[in-house]
mmCIF file of C-alpha atoms in Angstrom:
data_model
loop_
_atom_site.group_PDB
_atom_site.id
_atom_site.type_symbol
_atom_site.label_atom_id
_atom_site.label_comp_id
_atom_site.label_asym_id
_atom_site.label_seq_id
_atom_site.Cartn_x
_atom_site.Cartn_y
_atom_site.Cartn_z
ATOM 1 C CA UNK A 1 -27.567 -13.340 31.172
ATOM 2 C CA UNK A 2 -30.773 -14.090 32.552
ATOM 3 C CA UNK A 3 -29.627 -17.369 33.839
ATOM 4 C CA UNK A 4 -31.052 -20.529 33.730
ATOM 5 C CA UNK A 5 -34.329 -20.926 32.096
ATOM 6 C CA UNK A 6 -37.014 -23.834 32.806
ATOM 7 C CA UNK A 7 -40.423 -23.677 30.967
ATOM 8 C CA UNK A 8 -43.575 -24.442 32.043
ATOM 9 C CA UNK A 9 -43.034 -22.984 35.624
ATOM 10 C CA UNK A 10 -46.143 -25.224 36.363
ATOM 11 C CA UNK A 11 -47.654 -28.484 34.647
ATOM 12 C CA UNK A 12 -50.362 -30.337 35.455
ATOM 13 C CA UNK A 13 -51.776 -33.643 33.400
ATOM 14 C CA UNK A 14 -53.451 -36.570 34.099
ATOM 15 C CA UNK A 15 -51.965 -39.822 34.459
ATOM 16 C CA UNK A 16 -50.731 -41.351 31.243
ATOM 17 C CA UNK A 17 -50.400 -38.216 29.297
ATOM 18 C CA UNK A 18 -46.942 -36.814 27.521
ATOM 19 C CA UNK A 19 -45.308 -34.550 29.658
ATOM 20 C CA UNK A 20 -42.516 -32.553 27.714
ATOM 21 C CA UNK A 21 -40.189 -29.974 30.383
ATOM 22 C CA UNK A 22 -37.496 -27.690 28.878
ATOM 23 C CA UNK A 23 -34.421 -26.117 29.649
ATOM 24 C CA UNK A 24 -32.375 -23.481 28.096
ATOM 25 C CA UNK A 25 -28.174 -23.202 30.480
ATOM 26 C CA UNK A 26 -26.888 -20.304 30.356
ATOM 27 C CA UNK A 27 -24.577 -19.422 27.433
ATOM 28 C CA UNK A 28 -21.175 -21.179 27.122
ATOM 29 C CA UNK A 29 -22.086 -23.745 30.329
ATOM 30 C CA UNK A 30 -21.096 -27.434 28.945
ATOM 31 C CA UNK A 31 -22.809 -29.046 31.400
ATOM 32 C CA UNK A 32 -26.173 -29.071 32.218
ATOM 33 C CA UNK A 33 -28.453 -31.228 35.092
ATOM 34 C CA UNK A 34 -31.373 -32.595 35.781
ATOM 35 C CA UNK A 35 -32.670 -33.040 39.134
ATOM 36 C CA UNK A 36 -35.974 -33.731 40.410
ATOM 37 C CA UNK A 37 -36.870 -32.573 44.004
ATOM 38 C CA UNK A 38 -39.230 -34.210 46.361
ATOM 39 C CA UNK A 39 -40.225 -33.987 50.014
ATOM 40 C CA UNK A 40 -39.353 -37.565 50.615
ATOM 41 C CA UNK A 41 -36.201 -38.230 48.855
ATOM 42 C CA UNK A 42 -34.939 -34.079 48.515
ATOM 43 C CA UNK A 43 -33.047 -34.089 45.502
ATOM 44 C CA UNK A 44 -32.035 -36.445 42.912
ATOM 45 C CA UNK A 45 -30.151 -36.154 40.050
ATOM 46 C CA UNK A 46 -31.647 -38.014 36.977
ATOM 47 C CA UNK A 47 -28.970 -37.144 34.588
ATOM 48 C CA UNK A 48 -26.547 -35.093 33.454
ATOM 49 C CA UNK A 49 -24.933 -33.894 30.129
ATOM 50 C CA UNK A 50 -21.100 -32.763 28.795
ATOM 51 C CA UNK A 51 -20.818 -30.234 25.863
ATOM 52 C CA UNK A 52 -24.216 -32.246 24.962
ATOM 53 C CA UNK A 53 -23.400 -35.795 25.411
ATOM 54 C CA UNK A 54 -25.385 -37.766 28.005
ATOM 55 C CA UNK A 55 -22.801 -38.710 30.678
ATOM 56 C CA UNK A 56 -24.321 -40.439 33.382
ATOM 57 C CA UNK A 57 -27.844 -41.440 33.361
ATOM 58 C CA UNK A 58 -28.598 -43.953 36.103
ATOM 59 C CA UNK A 59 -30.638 -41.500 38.028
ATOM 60 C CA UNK A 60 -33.389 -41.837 35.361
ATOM 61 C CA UNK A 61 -36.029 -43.652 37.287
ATOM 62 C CA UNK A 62 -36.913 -46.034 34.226
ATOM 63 C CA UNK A 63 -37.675 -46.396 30.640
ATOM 64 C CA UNK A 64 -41.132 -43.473 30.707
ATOM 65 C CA UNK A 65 -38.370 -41.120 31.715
ATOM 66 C CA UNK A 66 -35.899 -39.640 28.366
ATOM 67 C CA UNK A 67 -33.789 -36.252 28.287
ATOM 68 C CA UNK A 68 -32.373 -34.590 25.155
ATOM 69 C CA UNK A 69 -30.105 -32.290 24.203
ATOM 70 C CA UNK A 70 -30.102 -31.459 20.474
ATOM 71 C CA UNK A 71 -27.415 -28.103 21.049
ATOM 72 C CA UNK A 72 -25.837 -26.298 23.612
ATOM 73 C CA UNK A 73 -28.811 -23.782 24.415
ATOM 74 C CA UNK A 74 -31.383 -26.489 24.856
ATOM 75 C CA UNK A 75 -32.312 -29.497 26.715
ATOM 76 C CA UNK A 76 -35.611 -31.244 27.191
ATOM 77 C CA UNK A 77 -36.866 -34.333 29.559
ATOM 78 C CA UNK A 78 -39.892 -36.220 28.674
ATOM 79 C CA UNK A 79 -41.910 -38.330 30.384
ATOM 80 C CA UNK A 80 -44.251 -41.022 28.685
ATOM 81 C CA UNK A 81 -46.247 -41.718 30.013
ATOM 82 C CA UNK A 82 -46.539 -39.550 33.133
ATOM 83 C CA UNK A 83 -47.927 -41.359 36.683
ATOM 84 C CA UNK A 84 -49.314 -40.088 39.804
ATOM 85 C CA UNK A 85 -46.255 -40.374 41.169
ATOM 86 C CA UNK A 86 -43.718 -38.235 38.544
ATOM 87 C CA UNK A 87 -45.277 -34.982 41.016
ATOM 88 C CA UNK A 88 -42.323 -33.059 41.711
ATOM 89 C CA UNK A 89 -40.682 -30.305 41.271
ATOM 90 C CA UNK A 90 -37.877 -30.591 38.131
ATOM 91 C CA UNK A 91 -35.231 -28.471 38.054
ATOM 92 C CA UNK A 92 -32.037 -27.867 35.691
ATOM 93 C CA UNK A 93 -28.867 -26.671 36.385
ATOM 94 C CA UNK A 94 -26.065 -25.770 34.210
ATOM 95 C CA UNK A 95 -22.160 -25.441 34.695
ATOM 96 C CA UNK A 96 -19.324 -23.950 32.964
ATOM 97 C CA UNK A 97 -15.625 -25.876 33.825
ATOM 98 C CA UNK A 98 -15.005 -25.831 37.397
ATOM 99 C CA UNK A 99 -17.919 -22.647 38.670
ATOM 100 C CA UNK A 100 -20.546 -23.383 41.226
ATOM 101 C CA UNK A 101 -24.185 -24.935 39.445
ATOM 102 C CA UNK A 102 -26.685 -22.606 38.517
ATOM 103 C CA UNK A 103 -30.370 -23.472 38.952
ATOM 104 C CA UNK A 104 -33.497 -22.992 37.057
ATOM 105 C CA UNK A 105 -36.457 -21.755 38.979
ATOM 106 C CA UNK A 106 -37.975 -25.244 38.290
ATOM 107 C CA UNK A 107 -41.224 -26.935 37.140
ATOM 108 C CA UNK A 108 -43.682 -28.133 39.661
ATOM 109 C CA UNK A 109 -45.644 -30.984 37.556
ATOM 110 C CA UNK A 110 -48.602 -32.292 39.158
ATOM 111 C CA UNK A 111 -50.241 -35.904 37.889
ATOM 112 C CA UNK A 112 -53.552 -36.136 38.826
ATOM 113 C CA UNK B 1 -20.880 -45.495 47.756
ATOM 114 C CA UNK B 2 -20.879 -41.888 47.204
ATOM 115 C CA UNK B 3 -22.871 -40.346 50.059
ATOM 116 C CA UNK B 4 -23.936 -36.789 51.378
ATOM 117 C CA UNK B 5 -26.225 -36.959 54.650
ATOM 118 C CA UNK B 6 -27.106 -33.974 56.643
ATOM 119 C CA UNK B 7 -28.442 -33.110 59.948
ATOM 120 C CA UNK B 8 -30.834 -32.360 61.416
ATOM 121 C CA UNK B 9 -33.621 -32.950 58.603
ATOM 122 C CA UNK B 10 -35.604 -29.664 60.289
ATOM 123 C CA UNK B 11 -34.606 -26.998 62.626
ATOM 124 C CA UNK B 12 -36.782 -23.970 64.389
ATOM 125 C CA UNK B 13 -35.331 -21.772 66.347
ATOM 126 C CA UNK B 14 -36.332 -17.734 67.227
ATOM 127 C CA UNK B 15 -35.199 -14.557 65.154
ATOM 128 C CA UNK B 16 -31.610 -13.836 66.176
ATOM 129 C CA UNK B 17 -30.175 -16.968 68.043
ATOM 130 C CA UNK B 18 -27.609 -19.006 65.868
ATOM 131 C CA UNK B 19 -27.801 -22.206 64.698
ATOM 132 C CA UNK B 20 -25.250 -24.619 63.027
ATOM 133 C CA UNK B 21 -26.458 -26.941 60.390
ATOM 134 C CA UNK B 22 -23.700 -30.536 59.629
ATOM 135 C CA UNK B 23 -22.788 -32.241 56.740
ATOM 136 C CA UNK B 24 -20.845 -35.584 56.576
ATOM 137 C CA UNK B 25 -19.561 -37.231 53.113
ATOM 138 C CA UNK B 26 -18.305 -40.384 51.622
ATOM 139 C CA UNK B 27 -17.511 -38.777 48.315
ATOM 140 C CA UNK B 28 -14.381 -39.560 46.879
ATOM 141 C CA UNK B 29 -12.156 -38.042 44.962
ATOM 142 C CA UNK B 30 -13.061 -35.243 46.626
ATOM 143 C CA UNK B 31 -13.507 -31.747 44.370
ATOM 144 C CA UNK B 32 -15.408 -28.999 46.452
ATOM 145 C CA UNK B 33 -17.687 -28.533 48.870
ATOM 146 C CA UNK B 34 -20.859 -26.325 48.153
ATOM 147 C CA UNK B 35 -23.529 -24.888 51.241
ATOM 148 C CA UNK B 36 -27.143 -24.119 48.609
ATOM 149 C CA UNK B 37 -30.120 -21.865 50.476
ATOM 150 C CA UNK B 38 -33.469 -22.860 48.360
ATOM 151 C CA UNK B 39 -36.231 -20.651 49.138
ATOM 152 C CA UNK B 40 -39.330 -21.491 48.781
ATOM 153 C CA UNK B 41 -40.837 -22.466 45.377
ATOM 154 C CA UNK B 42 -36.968 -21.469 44.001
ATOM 155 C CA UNK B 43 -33.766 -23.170 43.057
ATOM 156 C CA UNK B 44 -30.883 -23.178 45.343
ATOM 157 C CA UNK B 45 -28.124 -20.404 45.346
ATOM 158 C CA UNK B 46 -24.899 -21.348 46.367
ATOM 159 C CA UNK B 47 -23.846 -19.308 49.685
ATOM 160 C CA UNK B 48 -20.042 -20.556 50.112
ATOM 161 C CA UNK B 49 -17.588 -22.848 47.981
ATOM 162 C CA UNK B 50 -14.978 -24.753 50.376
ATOM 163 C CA UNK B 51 -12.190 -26.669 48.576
ATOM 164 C CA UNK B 52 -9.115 -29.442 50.453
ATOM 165 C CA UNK B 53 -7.354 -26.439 51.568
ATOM 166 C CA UNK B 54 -9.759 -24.754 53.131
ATOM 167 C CA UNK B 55 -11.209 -24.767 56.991
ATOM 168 C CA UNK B 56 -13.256 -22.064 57.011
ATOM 169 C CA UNK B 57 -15.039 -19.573 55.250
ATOM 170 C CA UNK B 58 -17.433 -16.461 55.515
ATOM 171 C CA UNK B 59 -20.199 -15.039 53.742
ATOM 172 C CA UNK B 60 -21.858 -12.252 55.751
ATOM 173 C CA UNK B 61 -23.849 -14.380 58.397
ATOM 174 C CA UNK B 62 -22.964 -17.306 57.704
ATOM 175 C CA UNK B 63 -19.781 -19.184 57.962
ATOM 176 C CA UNK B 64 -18.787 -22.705 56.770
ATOM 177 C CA UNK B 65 -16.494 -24.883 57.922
ATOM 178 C CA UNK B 66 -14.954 -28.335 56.219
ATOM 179 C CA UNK B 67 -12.855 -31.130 57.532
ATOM 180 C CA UNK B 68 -11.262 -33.182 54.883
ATOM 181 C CA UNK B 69 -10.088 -35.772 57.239
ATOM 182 C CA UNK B 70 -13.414 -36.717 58.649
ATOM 183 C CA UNK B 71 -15.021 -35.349 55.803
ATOM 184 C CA UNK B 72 -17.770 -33.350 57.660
ATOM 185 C CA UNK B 73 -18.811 -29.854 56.719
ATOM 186 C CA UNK B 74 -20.929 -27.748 59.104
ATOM 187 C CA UNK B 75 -22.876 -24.313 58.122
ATOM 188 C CA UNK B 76 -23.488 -21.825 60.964
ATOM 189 C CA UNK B 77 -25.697 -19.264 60.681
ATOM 190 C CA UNK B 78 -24.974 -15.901 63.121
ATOM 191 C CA UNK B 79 -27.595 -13.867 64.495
ATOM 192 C CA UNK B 80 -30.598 -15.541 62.344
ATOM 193 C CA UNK B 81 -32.944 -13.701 60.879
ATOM 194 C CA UNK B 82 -36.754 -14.462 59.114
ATOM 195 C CA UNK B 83 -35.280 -14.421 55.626
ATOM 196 C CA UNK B 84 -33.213 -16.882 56.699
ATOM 197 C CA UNK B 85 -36.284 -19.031 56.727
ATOM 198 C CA UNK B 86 -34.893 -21.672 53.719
ATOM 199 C CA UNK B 87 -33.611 -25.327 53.135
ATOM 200 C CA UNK B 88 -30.114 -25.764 53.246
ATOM 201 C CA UNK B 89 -28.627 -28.100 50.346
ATOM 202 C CA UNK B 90 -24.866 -29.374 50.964
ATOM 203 C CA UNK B 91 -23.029 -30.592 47.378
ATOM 204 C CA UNK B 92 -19.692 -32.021 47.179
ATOM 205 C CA UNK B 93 -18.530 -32.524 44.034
ATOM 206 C CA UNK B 94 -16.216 -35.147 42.228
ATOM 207 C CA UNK B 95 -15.019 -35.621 38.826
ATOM 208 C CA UNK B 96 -17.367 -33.963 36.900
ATOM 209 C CA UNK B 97 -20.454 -35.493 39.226
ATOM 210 C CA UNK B 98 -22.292 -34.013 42.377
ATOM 211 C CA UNK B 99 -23.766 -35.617 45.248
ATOM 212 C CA UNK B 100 -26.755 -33.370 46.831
ATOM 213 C CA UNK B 101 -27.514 -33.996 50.834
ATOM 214 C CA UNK B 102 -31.231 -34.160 51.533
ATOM 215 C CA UNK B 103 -31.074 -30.442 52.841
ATOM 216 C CA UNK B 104 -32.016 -29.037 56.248
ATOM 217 C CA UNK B 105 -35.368 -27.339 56.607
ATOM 218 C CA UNK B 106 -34.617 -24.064 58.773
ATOM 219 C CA UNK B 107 -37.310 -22.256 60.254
ATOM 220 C CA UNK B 108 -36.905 -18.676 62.031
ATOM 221 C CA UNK B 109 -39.574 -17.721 64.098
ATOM 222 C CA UNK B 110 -39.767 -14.197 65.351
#
């Protein structure tokens, strides 16, 4: 497997544009993560899915901010419309049952 | 509330010495215990997996400890080395949820 798979590796936009970032878990995972990484707060989870079903979203910093997950093999957050302060690094993680969280490389997004 | 804090937030020391990185939690019911190493520009890896029973494990260089009474963890890291140049993430997970710590920035000089 080639494990967890984020897409774009980097994204930059200007303020107030659509930003769209994907994620494909690894096969047969049920859960996947969200988590967005910054220097000042390290990382947070924003929210979380079970066998596709959003489970916990209070990490979602407010309404721009909305994550899908249409099947098991992929998972998108959007943000709309993106601000200066969305730059971050976004990464997602998947989990099967009780095994350790495996992490996408990320996607650094960059508002200017 | 459901807490992970680490220390010390940054940490430089020279090629070979060892260091010890800490972890204290609030989390509860706890699950596991999970020590990450994120390079640079990567996502973490998990390095060791401690569970209730457990005091102590080893991976290679580096061995974890975890004290479920006082709930503190501790990662120490034997004759360091440049690669070992990486932020160290502790996760303790509950139910199906995980709590991240704000990591420990670990610099190895030569």
């Amino acid at each position: 497997d080639a494990g967890v798979i984020q897409s774009p590796r980097h994204e930059v936009t200007e303020m107030g544009q659509e930003v769209t970032l994907r994620c494909k878990p690894i096969s047969g995972h049920n859960s996947l993560f969200w988590y967005r990484q910054t220097m000042m707060r390290g990382l947070e989870l924003l929210i979380y899915f079970n066998n596709n079903v959003p489970i916990d979203d209070s990490g979602m910093p407010e309404d721009r901010f909305s994550a899908k997950m249409p099947n098991a093999s992929f998972s998108t957050l959007k943000i709309q419309p993106s601000e200066p302060r969305d730059s971050a690094v976004y990464f997602c993680a998947s989990r099967g049952g009780r095994t350790e969280a495996f992490f996408g490389q990320g996607t650094r997004l960059t508002v200017v | 509330k459901n807490q992970v804090e680490q220390s010390p937030q940054s940490l430089i020391i020279l090629e070979g010495k060892n260091c010890t990185l800490q972890c204290n939690y609030t989390v509860s019911p706890f699950s596991n215990l999970r020590w990450y190493k994120q390079d640079t520009g990567r996502g973490p890896v998990s390095l060791t997996i401690m569970t209730f029973s457990e005091n102590t494990k080893s991976n290679g260089r580096y061995t974890a400890t975890l004290d479920a009474d006082t709930k503190q963890s501790s990662l120490h890291i034997t004759a360091s080395q440049l690669s070992d140049s990486a932020s160290y993430i502790c996760v303790v997970t509950f139910n199906n949820d995980m709590r991240f710590g704000a990591g420990t920035r670990l610099t190895v000089k030569p």
